[in-house]
PDB file of C-alpha atoms in Angstrom:
ATOM      1  CA  GLU F   1     -16.764  24.302  18.754  1.00 91.00           C
ATOM      2  CA  LYS F   2     -13.290  25.465  18.775  1.00 92.00           C
ATOM      3  CA  ARG F   3     -12.401  22.678  16.961  1.00 94.00           C
ATOM      4  CA  LYS F   4     -15.934  22.412  14.647  1.00 94.00           C
ATOM      5  CA  THR F   5     -15.163  26.546  13.770  1.00 93.00           C
ATOM      6  CA  ALA F   6     -11.272  25.582  12.875  1.00 95.00           C
ATOM      7  CA  TRP F   7     -12.357  22.461  10.569  1.00 96.00           C
ATOM      8  CA  ASP F   8     -14.757  25.052   9.002  1.00 95.00           C
ATOM      9  CA  ARG F   9     -12.501  28.164   8.190  1.00 95.00           C
ATOM     10  CA  ASN F  10      -9.944  25.240   6.881  1.00 96.00           C
ATOM     11  CA  SER F  11     -12.559  23.682   4.869  1.00 97.00           C
ATOM     12  CA  ALA F  12     -13.497  26.899   3.460  1.00 96.00           C
ATOM     13  CA  TRP F  13      -9.562  27.412   2.273  1.00 95.00           C
ATOM     14  CA  VAL F  14      -9.501  24.158   0.790  1.00 97.00           C
ATOM     15  CA  SER F  15     -12.286  24.841  -1.186  1.00 97.00           C
ATOM     16  CA  GLY F  16     -11.285  28.526  -2.110  1.00 95.00           C
ATOM     17  CA  LEU F  17      -8.174  26.971  -3.935  1.00 95.00           C
ATOM     18  CA  TYR F  18     -10.810  25.122  -6.255  1.00 96.00           C
ATOM     19  CA  HIS F  19     -13.532  27.460  -6.191  1.00 95.00           C
ATOM     20  CA  GLU F  20     -11.998  30.945  -5.655  1.00 92.00           C
ATOM     21  CA  THR F  21      -8.093  31.392  -6.073  1.00 90.00           C
ATOM     22  CA  PRO F  22      -7.796  31.993  -9.720  1.00 88.00           C
ATOM     23  CA  ILE F  23      -5.129  30.196 -12.067  1.00 86.00           C
ATOM     24  CA  PHE F  24      -4.489  32.876 -14.440  1.00 75.00           C
ATOM     25  CA  SER F  25      -5.891  35.891 -15.652  1.00 65.00           C
ATOM     26  CA  PRO F  26      -6.324  36.169 -19.831  1.00 62.00           C
ATOM     27  CA  ASP F  27      -7.959  40.066 -18.982  1.00 64.00           C
ATOM     28  CA  SER F  28      -6.451  42.311 -16.421  1.00 63.00           C
ATOM     29  CA  ASP F  29     -10.575  41.962 -14.782  1.00 71.00           C
ATOM     30  CA  ILE F  30     -11.557  38.358 -15.602  1.00 72.00           C
ATOM     31  CA  ASP F  31      -9.760  35.576 -12.499  1.00 82.00           C
ATOM     32  CA  ILE F  32     -11.062  32.617 -13.987  1.00 90.00           C
ATOM     33  CA  PRO F  33     -10.576  29.226 -10.959  1.00 93.00           C
ATOM     34  CA  LEU F  34      -9.564  25.640 -11.600  1.00 94.00           C
ATOM     35  CA  SER F  35     -13.382  25.008 -11.046  1.00 94.00           C
ATOM     36  CA  HIS F  36     -14.695  26.484 -14.482  1.00 92.00           C
ATOM     37  CA  VAL F  37     -11.793  24.707 -16.834  1.00 91.00           C
ATOM     38  CA  TYR F  38     -11.015  21.607 -14.388  1.00 93.00           C
ATOM     39  CA  GLN F  39     -11.939  18.270 -16.034  1.00 91.00           C
ATOM     40  CA  LYS F  40     -12.172  14.569 -14.638  1.00 92.00           C
ATOM     41  CA  LEU F  41      -9.121  12.550 -15.270  1.00 94.00           C
ATOM     42  CA  ARG F  42      -8.560   8.781 -16.015  1.00 95.00           C
ATOM     43  CA  CYS F  43      -5.974   6.924 -14.308  1.00 97.00           C
ATOM     44  CA  TYR F  44      -4.458   3.261 -14.662  1.00 97.00           C
ATOM     45  CA  TRP F  45      -2.378   1.468 -12.149  1.00 98.00           C
ATOM     46  CA  ASN F  46      -0.418  -1.626 -12.482  1.00 97.00           C
ATOM     47  CA  THR F  47      -0.730  -5.606 -10.428  1.00 97.00           C
ATOM     48  CA  GLU F  48       2.001  -7.903 -10.027  1.00 96.00           C
ATOM     49  CA  HIS F  49       0.817 -11.777 -10.841  1.00 95.00           C
ATOM     50  CA  GLU F  50       2.817 -14.731 -11.207  1.00 94.00           C
ATOM     51  CA  LYS F  51       2.305 -18.090 -12.418  1.00 92.00           C
ATOM     52  CA  GLU F  52       3.363 -21.181 -11.876  1.00 91.00           C
ATOM     53  CA  ARG F  53       5.216 -22.861 -14.600  1.00 86.00           C
ATOM     54  CA  GLN F  54       5.605 -26.907 -15.348  1.00 84.00           C
ATOM     55  CA  GLY F  55       8.796 -27.716 -14.553  1.00 83.00           C
ATOM     56  CA  GLU F  56      10.213 -24.262 -13.822  1.00 86.00           C
ATOM     57  CA  ARG F  57      11.208 -23.456 -10.276  1.00 87.00           C
ATOM     58  CA  GLU F  58      10.272 -19.596 -11.409  1.00 91.00           C
ATOM     59  CA  PRO F  59       7.109 -18.849 -11.653  1.00 93.00           C
ATOM     60  CA  LEU F  60       6.116 -16.199 -14.667  1.00 94.00           C
ATOM     61  CA  ARG F  61       5.894 -13.241 -13.556  1.00 94.00           C
ATOM     62  CA  TYR F  62       3.615 -10.262 -15.423  1.00 96.00           C
ATOM     63  CA  ARG F  63       1.670  -7.133 -14.668  1.00 96.00           C
ATOM     64  CA  THR F  64      -1.819  -6.416 -15.647  1.00 97.00           C
ATOM     65  CA  ALA F  65      -2.935  -2.203 -16.653  1.00 97.00           C
ATOM     66  CA  THR F  66      -6.286  -1.223 -14.901  1.00 98.00           C
ATOM     67  CA  VAL F  67      -7.880   1.859 -16.732  1.00 97.00           C
ATOM     68  CA  ALA F  68     -10.400   3.566 -14.710  1.00 97.00           C
ATOM     69  CA  ASP F  69     -11.685   7.247 -14.042  1.00 96.00           C
ATOM     70  CA  LEU F  70      -9.077   8.683 -11.458  1.00 97.00           C
ATOM     71  CA  HIS F  71     -12.286  10.408  -8.884  1.00 98.00           C
ATOM     72  CA  GLY F  72     -14.392   7.430  -8.963  1.00 97.00           C
ATOM     73  CA  THR F  73     -10.969   5.020  -8.327  1.00 98.00           C
ATOM     74  CA  ILE F  74      -9.781   7.340  -5.109  1.00 98.00           C
ATOM     75  CA  ASP F  75     -13.676   7.218  -3.662  1.00 98.00           C
ATOM     76  CA  ALA F  76     -13.821   2.945  -4.284  1.00 98.00           C
ATOM     77  CA  TRP F  77     -10.341   3.040  -2.198  1.00 98.00           C
ATOM     78  CA  LEU F  78     -11.733   5.043   0.512  1.00 97.00           C
ATOM     79  CA  GLU F  79     -14.504   3.662   0.667  1.00 96.00           C
ATOM     80  CA  SER F  80     -13.745   0.049   1.416  1.00 95.00           C
ATOM     81  CA  PHE F  81     -10.991   1.488   4.368  1.00 95.00           C
ATOM     82  CA  ASN F  82      -8.062  -0.529   5.094  1.00 95.00           C
ATOM     83  CA  PRO F  83      -6.047   0.342   8.052  1.00 95.00           C
ATOM     84  CA  GLN F  84      -3.582  -1.512   6.001  1.00 94.00           C
ATOM     85  CA  ASP F  85      -3.699  -0.372   3.155  1.00 96.00           C
ATOM     86  CA  ALA F  86      -4.158   3.593   3.651  1.00 97.00           C
ATOM     87  CA  VAL F  87      -2.002   5.459   1.258  1.00 97.00           C
ATOM     88  CA  ARG F  88      -2.307   5.991  -2.483  1.00 98.00           C
ATOM     89  CA  LEU F  89       0.655   7.367  -4.728  1.00 96.00           C
ATOM     90  CA  ILE F  90      -0.846   9.803  -7.508  1.00 97.00           C
ATOM     91  CA  VAL F  91       2.070  10.308 -10.411  1.00 95.00           C
ATOM     92  CA  GLY F  92       2.227  12.368 -13.320  1.00 94.00           C
ATOM     93  CA  GLY F  93       4.181  14.277 -15.172  1.00 89.00           C
ATOM     94  CA  PRO F  94       4.272  18.025 -15.372  1.00 89.00           C
ATOM     95  CA  GLY F  95       1.387  19.373 -16.690  1.00 89.00           C
ATOM     96  CA  SER F  96      -0.431  16.228 -15.769  1.00 92.00           C
ATOM     97  CA  GLY F  97      -3.208  17.715 -14.119  1.00 93.00           C
ATOM     98  CA  LYS F  98      -2.004  15.717 -10.280  1.00 95.00           C
ATOM     99  CA  SER F  99      -2.130  19.415  -8.582  1.00 95.00           C
ATOM    100  CA  SER F 100      -5.468  19.929  -9.812  1.00 96.00           C
ATOM    101  CA  PHE F 101      -6.971  17.234  -9.373  1.00 97.00           C
ATOM    102  CA  ALA F 102      -5.693  17.035  -5.714  1.00 97.00           C
ATOM    103  CA  LYS F 103      -7.606  20.640  -5.429  1.00 97.00           C
ATOM    104  CA  ALA F 104     -10.569  19.225  -7.139  1.00 98.00           C
ATOM    105  CA  TYR F 105     -10.959  15.859  -4.937  1.00 98.00           C
ATOM    106  CA  ALA F 106     -10.446  17.876  -1.924  1.00 98.00           C
ATOM    107  CA  ALA F 107     -13.238  20.437  -2.738  1.00 98.00           C
ATOM    108  CA  GLU F 108     -15.497  17.850  -3.671  1.00 97.00           C
ATOM    109  CA  LEU F 109     -14.903  15.496  -0.623  1.00 98.00           C
ATOM    110  CA  ILE F 110     -15.656  18.573   1.828  1.00 97.00           C
ATOM    111  CA  ASN F 111     -18.729  19.219  -0.105  1.00 97.00           C
ATOM    112  CA  LYS F 112     -19.480  15.674   0.428  1.00 96.00           C
ATOM    113  CA  LYS F 113     -19.213  15.854   4.495  1.00 96.00           C
ATOM    114  CA  THR F 114     -17.862  12.426   4.403  1.00 96.00           C
ATOM    115  CA  HIS F 115     -14.048  12.802   5.889  1.00 96.00           C
ATOM    116  CA  ARG F 116     -11.806  15.744   7.581  1.00 97.00           C
ATOM    117  CA  VAL F 117      -9.298  16.671   4.238  1.00 98.00           C
ATOM    118  CA  LEU F 118      -6.182  18.362   5.344  1.00 97.00           C
ATOM    119  CA  PHE F 119      -4.601  19.508   2.095  1.00 97.00           C
ATOM    120  CA  ILE F 120      -0.422  20.307   2.452  1.00 95.00           C
ATOM    121  CA  GLN F 121       1.422  21.895   0.130  1.00 93.00           C
ATOM    122  CA  LEU F 122       4.808  20.110   0.242  1.00 91.00           C
ATOM    123  CA  GLN F 123       6.752  22.890  -1.347  1.00 87.00           C
ATOM    124  CA  ASN F 124       6.012  25.125   2.062  1.00 86.00           C
ATOM    125  CA  LEU F 125       6.942  22.377   4.466  1.00 86.00           C
ATOM    126  CA  ALA F 126      10.097  22.176   6.622  1.00 82.00           C
ATOM    127  CA  MET F 127      10.936  18.880   7.716  1.00 78.00           C
ATOM    128  CA  HIS F 128      11.633  19.409  12.085  1.00 77.00           C
ATOM    129  CA  GLY F 129      11.656  16.487  14.698  1.00 80.00           C
ATOM    130  CA  THR F 130       9.271  14.181  13.865  1.00 85.00           C
ATOM    131  CA  PHE F 131       7.368  13.923  11.168  1.00 88.00           C
ATOM    132  CA  LYS F 132       4.228  14.598  13.328  1.00 90.00           C
ATOM    133  CA  GLU F 133       5.434  17.584  15.110  1.00 92.00           C
ATOM    134  CA  SER F 134       7.191  18.786  11.309  1.00 90.00           C
ATOM    135  CA  ILE F 135       2.746  18.855  10.541  1.00 92.00           C
ATOM    136  CA  ALA F 136       2.066  20.147  13.745  1.00 93.00           C
ATOM    137  CA  SER F 137       4.093  22.900  13.204  1.00 93.00           C
ATOM    138  CA  TYR F 138       3.220  23.380   9.587  1.00 92.00           C
ATOM    139  CA  LEU F 139      -0.502  23.919  10.675  1.00 94.00           C
ATOM    140  CA  THR F 140      -0.327  25.926  13.499  1.00 94.00           C
ATOM    141  CA  SER F 141       2.122  28.081  11.697  1.00 92.00           C
ATOM    142  CA  ARG F 142      -0.640  29.118   9.583  1.00 91.00           C
ATOM    143  CA  HIS F 143      -3.383  29.911  11.585  1.00 90.00           C
ATOM    144  CA  GLY F 144      -4.369  33.463  11.751  1.00 79.00           C
ATOM    145  CA  TYR F 145      -7.312  35.711  11.152  1.00 70.00           C
ATOM    146  CA  LYS F 146      -6.219  37.292   7.263  1.00 69.00           C
ATOM    147  CA  TRP F 147      -9.738  36.590   6.418  1.00 71.00           C
ATOM    148  CA  PRO F 148     -12.340  35.840   8.981  1.00 76.00           C
ATOM    149  CA  ASN F 149     -13.671  32.950   7.535  1.00 88.00           C
ATOM    150  CA  LYS F 150     -10.574  30.683   6.347  1.00 92.00           C
ATOM    151  CA  THR F 151      -7.351  29.799   6.849  1.00 93.00           C
ATOM    152  CA  GLU F 152      -4.791  27.345   5.741  1.00 94.00           C
ATOM    153  CA  GLY F 153      -4.084  26.755   9.823  1.00 94.00           C
ATOM    154  CA  PHE F 154      -5.104  25.520  12.961  1.00 96.00           C
ATOM    155  CA  PRO F 155      -4.694  26.881  16.589  1.00 94.00           C
ATOM    156  CA  GLU F 156      -3.769  23.190  17.552  1.00 94.00           C
ATOM    157  CA  ASN F 157      -2.359  20.314  15.941  1.00 95.00           C
ATOM    158  CA  PRO F 158      -5.524  19.181  14.035  1.00 95.00           C
ATOM    159  CA  LEU F 159      -4.318  15.207  14.027  1.00 94.00           C
ATOM    160  CA  ASP F 160      -4.425  14.913  18.156  1.00 94.00           C
ATOM    161  CA  TRP F 161      -8.087  15.451  17.460  1.00 94.00           C
ATOM    162  CA  HIS F 162      -8.906  12.495  15.427  1.00 93.00           C
ATOM    163  CA  GLY F 163      -9.529  10.220  18.122  1.00 90.00           C
ATOM    164  CA  THR F 164     -12.481  11.751  19.351  1.00 91.00           C
ATOM    165  CA  ASP F 165     -13.797  13.123  15.614  1.00 91.00           C
ATOM    166  CA  THR F 166     -16.594  11.778  14.307  1.00 90.00           C
ATOM    167  CA  ARG F 167     -15.625  11.737  10.472  1.00 94.00           C
ATOM    168  CA  PRO F 168     -12.501   9.626   8.782  1.00 96.00           C
ATOM    169  CA  MET F 169     -10.055  11.919   7.677  1.00 97.00           C
ATOM    170  CA  LEU F 170      -7.738  12.077   4.217  1.00 98.00           C
ATOM    171  CA  MET F 171      -4.512  13.819   3.905  1.00 98.00           C
ATOM    172  CA  VAL F 172      -3.974  15.132   1.039  1.00 98.00           C
ATOM    173  CA  PHE F 173       0.057  15.984  -0.062  1.00 96.00           C
ATOM    174  CA  ASP F 174       0.907  17.902  -2.762  1.00 95.00           C
ATOM    175  CA  GLY F 175       4.459  18.019  -4.417  1.00 90.00           C
ATOM    176  CA  LEU F 176       6.726  15.408  -3.008  1.00 89.00           C
ATOM    177  CA  ASP F 177       8.923  15.467  -5.501  1.00 82.00           C
ATOM    178  CA  GLU F 178       9.398  19.471  -4.348  1.00 79.00           C
ATOM    179  CA  LEU F 179      10.175  18.377  -1.097  1.00 75.00           C
ATOM    180  CA  THR F 180      12.701  15.418  -1.617  1.00 60.00           C
ATOM    181  CA  THR F 181      14.782  17.645  -3.873  1.00 56.00           C
ATOM    182  CA  ASN F 182      15.054  20.656  -1.631  1.00 54.00           C
ATOM    183  CA  LYS F 183      19.018  20.351  -1.147  1.00 49.00           C
ATOM    184  CA  ALA F 184      18.696  23.066   1.778  1.00 44.00           C
ATOM    185  CA  ARG F 185      16.743  20.391   4.146  1.00 50.00           C
ATOM    186  CA  GLU F 186      19.619  18.372   5.747  1.00 48.00           C
ATOM    187  CA  SER F 187      17.375  15.445   7.589  1.00 51.00           C
ATOM    188  CA  ASP F 188      16.739  12.511   6.027  1.00 58.00           C
ATOM    189  CA  LEU F 189      12.978  12.730   6.549  1.00 59.00           C
ATOM    190  CA  PRO F 190      12.110  13.926   2.876  1.00 59.00           C
ATOM    191  CA  ILE F 191      13.635  10.350   2.278  1.00 67.00           C
ATOM    192  CA  LYS F 192      11.673   8.717   4.173  1.00 84.00           C
ATOM    193  CA  PHE F 193       8.357  10.535   3.619  1.00 89.00           C
ATOM    194  CA  VAL F 194       5.880   7.354   3.129  1.00 92.00           C
ATOM    195  CA  SER F 195       7.562   5.429   5.439  1.00 92.00           C
ATOM    196  CA  ASN F 196       7.746   7.561   8.101  1.00 92.00           C
ATOM    197  CA  LEU F 197       3.516   8.829   7.090  1.00 95.00           C
ATOM    198  CA  LYS F 198       2.418   5.250   7.473  1.00 95.00           C
ATOM    199  CA  TYR F 199       3.740   5.536  10.969  1.00 94.00           C
ATOM    200  CA  VAL F 200       1.324   8.381  11.626  1.00 95.00           C
ATOM    201  CA  LEU F 201      -1.787   6.826   9.722  1.00 96.00           C
ATOM    202  CA  ARG F 202      -1.016   3.478  12.278  1.00 95.00           C
ATOM    203  CA  ASP F 203      -1.232   5.948  15.255  1.00 94.00           C
ATOM    204  CA  LEU F 204      -4.072   7.304  13.627  1.00 94.00           C
ATOM    205  CA  ASN F 205      -6.425   4.453  12.792  1.00 94.00           C
ATOM    206  CA  ALA F 206      -5.228   2.962  16.333  1.00 92.00           C
ATOM    207  CA  ALA F 207      -6.659   5.888  17.887  1.00 79.00           C
ATOM    208  CA  GLY F 208     -10.249   6.482  16.396  1.00 69.00           C
ATOM    209  CA  ARG F 209     -11.512   7.035  12.914  1.00 81.00           C
ATOM    210  CA  GLY F 210     -10.417   6.007   9.273  1.00 93.00           C
ATOM    211  CA  ALA F 211      -7.745   7.971   8.396  1.00 97.00           C
ATOM    212  CA  SER F 212      -6.003   7.815   4.674  1.00 98.00           C
ATOM    213  CA  ALA F 213      -3.319   9.661   2.800  1.00 98.00           C
ATOM    214  CA  LEU F 214      -3.206  10.518  -1.041  1.00 98.00           C
ATOM    215  CA  VAL F 215       0.518  11.717  -2.031  1.00 96.00           C
ATOM    216  CA  LEU F 216       1.396  13.608  -4.795  1.00 95.00           C
ATOM    217  CA  GLY F 217       4.388  13.844  -7.191  1.00 92.00           C
ATOM    218  CA  ARG F 218       6.519  13.118 -10.230  1.00 89.00           C
ATOM    219  CA  ASP F 219       7.702   9.723 -11.385  1.00 86.00           C
ATOM    220  CA  LEU F 220      11.526   9.747  -9.921  1.00 81.00           C
ATOM    221  CA  ALA F 221      10.070  10.587  -6.554  1.00 80.00           C
ATOM    222  CA  MET F 222       7.156   8.592  -6.388  1.00 87.00           C
ATOM    223  CA  ASP F 223       8.911   5.264  -7.754  1.00 86.00           C
ATOM    224  CA  ALA F 224      11.434   5.965  -4.549  1.00 83.00           C
ATOM    225  CA  ALA F 225       8.451   6.529  -1.871  1.00 86.00           C
ATOM    226  CA  ARG F 226       6.773   3.555  -3.099  1.00 90.00           C
ATOM    227  CA  GLU F 227      10.107   1.199  -2.420  1.00 89.00           C
ATOM    228  CA  ASP F 228      10.831   3.399   0.693  1.00 88.00           C
ATOM    229  CA  GLY F 229       7.565   2.902   2.159  1.00 91.00           C
ATOM    230  CA  ASP F 230       7.285  -0.815   1.241  1.00 94.00           C
ATOM    231  CA  LEU F 231       3.786  -0.168  -0.645  1.00 95.00           C
ATOM    232  CA  LYS F 232       2.417  -2.704  -3.452  1.00 95.00           C
ATOM    233  CA  LEU F 233       2.555  -1.680  -6.908  1.00 95.00           C
ATOM    234  CA  ASP F 234      -1.135  -1.083  -7.209  1.00 96.00           C
ATOM    235  CA  ALA F 235      -0.543   1.739  -4.530  1.00 97.00           C
ATOM    236  CA  LEU F 236       0.720   4.269  -7.721  1.00 97.00           C
ATOM    237  CA  ILE F 237      -1.655   5.449  -9.498  1.00 97.00           C
ATOM    238  CA  HIS F 238      -1.150   6.646 -12.854  1.00 97.00           C
ATOM    239  CA  VAL F 239      -2.751  10.114 -14.173  1.00 96.00           C
ATOM    240  CA  ALA F 240      -3.537   9.320 -17.665  1.00 95.00           C
ATOM    241  CA  PRO F 241      -3.377  11.629 -20.804  1.00 91.00           C
ATOM    242  CA  ILE F 242      -6.560  13.168 -21.890  1.00 90.00           C
ATOM    243  CA  ARG F 243      -5.726  12.455 -25.206  1.00 91.00           C
ATOM    244  CA  ALA F 244      -6.158   8.914 -26.820  1.00 90.00           C
ATOM    245  CA  MET F 245      -3.197   6.132 -25.181  1.00 90.00           C
ATOM    246  CA  SER F 246      -1.606   3.655 -26.734  1.00 87.00           C
ATOM    247  CA  ARG F 247      -0.983   0.012 -25.119  1.00 83.00           C
ATOM    248  CA  ASP F 248       2.891   1.032 -24.633  1.00 86.00           C
ATOM    249  CA  GLU F 249       1.876   3.648 -22.536  1.00 91.00           C
ATOM    250  CA  LEU F 250       0.612   0.991 -19.011  1.00 95.00           C
ATOM    251  CA  ARG F 251       3.982   0.380 -18.475  1.00 93.00           C
ATOM    252  CA  LEU F 252       3.633  -3.311 -20.040  1.00 94.00           C
ATOM    253  CA  ASP F 253       7.045  -3.441 -21.571  1.00 91.00           C
ATOM    254  CA  LYS F 254       8.390  -5.930 -19.451  1.00 90.00           C
ATOM    255  CA  ASN F 255       5.404  -8.704 -19.885  1.00 94.00           C
ATOM    256  CA  PRO F 256       6.215 -11.593 -21.774  1.00 93.00           C
ATOM    257  CA  THR F 257       3.980 -12.073 -24.582  1.00 93.00           C
ATOM    258  CA  ASP F 258       0.440 -12.343 -23.763  1.00 93.00           C
ATOM    259  CA  ASN F 259       0.311 -16.303 -25.336  1.00 92.00           C
ATOM    260  CA  ASP F 260       3.182 -16.989 -22.925  1.00 92.00           C
ATOM    261  CA  VAL F 261       0.487 -15.811 -19.844  1.00 93.00           C
ATOM    262  CA  GLU F 262      -2.566 -18.065 -21.533  1.00 92.00           C
ATOM    263  CA  ALA F 263      -4.063 -18.068 -24.852  1.00 92.00           C
ATOM    264  CA  GLY F 264      -6.063 -15.096 -25.123  1.00 91.00           C
ATOM    265  CA  PHE F 265      -4.887 -12.990 -22.565  1.00 94.00           C
ATOM    266  CA  ASP F 266      -5.061  -9.218 -22.273  1.00 95.00           C
ATOM    267  CA  PRO F 267      -3.192  -7.732 -19.579  1.00 96.00           C
ATOM    268  CA  ILE F 268      -5.746  -4.062 -20.093  1.00 96.00           C
ATOM    269  CA  ILE F 269      -8.649  -4.376 -17.536  1.00 96.00           C
ATOM    270  CA  ASP F 270     -10.858  -1.454 -19.209  1.00 96.00           C
ATOM    271  CA  PRO F 271     -13.967  -2.022 -18.565  1.00 94.00           C
ATOM    272  CA  ASP F 272     -15.216   0.970 -19.896  1.00 93.00           C
ATOM    273  CA  ASN F 273     -12.949   1.793 -22.982  1.00 93.00           C
ATOM    274  CA  LEU F 274     -11.356   4.608 -21.694  1.00 93.00           C
ATOM    275  CA  VAL F 275      -7.629   4.004 -23.131  1.00 92.00           C
ATOM    276  CA  GLU F 276      -8.748   5.091 -26.836  1.00 88.00           C
ATOM    277  CA  ARG F 277     -11.078   7.644 -25.598  1.00 87.00           C
ATOM    278  CA  ASP F 278     -10.115  11.237 -26.518  1.00 86.00           C
ATOM    279  CA  THR F 279     -11.179  13.755 -23.492  1.00 80.00           C
ATOM    280  CA  ARG F 280     -10.749  16.681 -25.370  1.00 73.00           C
ATOM    281  CA  THR F 281     -13.852  15.931 -27.487  1.00 63.00           C
ATOM    282  CA  SER F 282     -16.023  15.782 -24.948  1.00 57.00           C
TER     283      SER F 282
END
């Protein structure tokens, strides 16, 4: 009962980031939450391929780009849970909407009641001790009773509860670039963020129901995180702009020509015709 109450209060806080916390107030008497203006985003990811070439030692290497709805993409990944593929990196530039997506998706998942959701704002995280200890310290230090029905923190480390929980867990870490560029932190844990996260997920998945994580940040931090964490290229999900996109924006510039792969080959996989859609008009 104590744990259920803690999760309920935390879930109310996470949902409040989307449904209640004002993003701006054009009038001193009007506070507008994110839920009033949020528009679901598209995304794309690249997949690496190799093709053997007759008479050549090295295979032909090329990429494809898949374009899809961002919410649906993460839904499908969670539904086909694989403990060996438990991390997705959501990457986008300033103002791309990645943090808005994180809040919207966390609230959406909480409303479905299919997962426990931990939402951690990395600009507030101090890395002390092991990765798990840092998370525990962050969460327990934010446990309080300022609001009777919601709180960011927990009375204990909720990661320790996972082995006996009835639901899988999704951890959402927003702002990796803010963590990795904070020079005041001397530990190398920020540099090793994703690799340390993978160890925690491995232990959680061995102990109980599935555990997955979304990590959000800007391009440079996320590229380094993917390499350090030894994640495949398609674990890096790019937030797409709300305007129409061009082929040049899908990171296919280093590809050989389409005809080099095969006659009539198209490296863009876009079954819903999203690339050329301007969602500002919808």
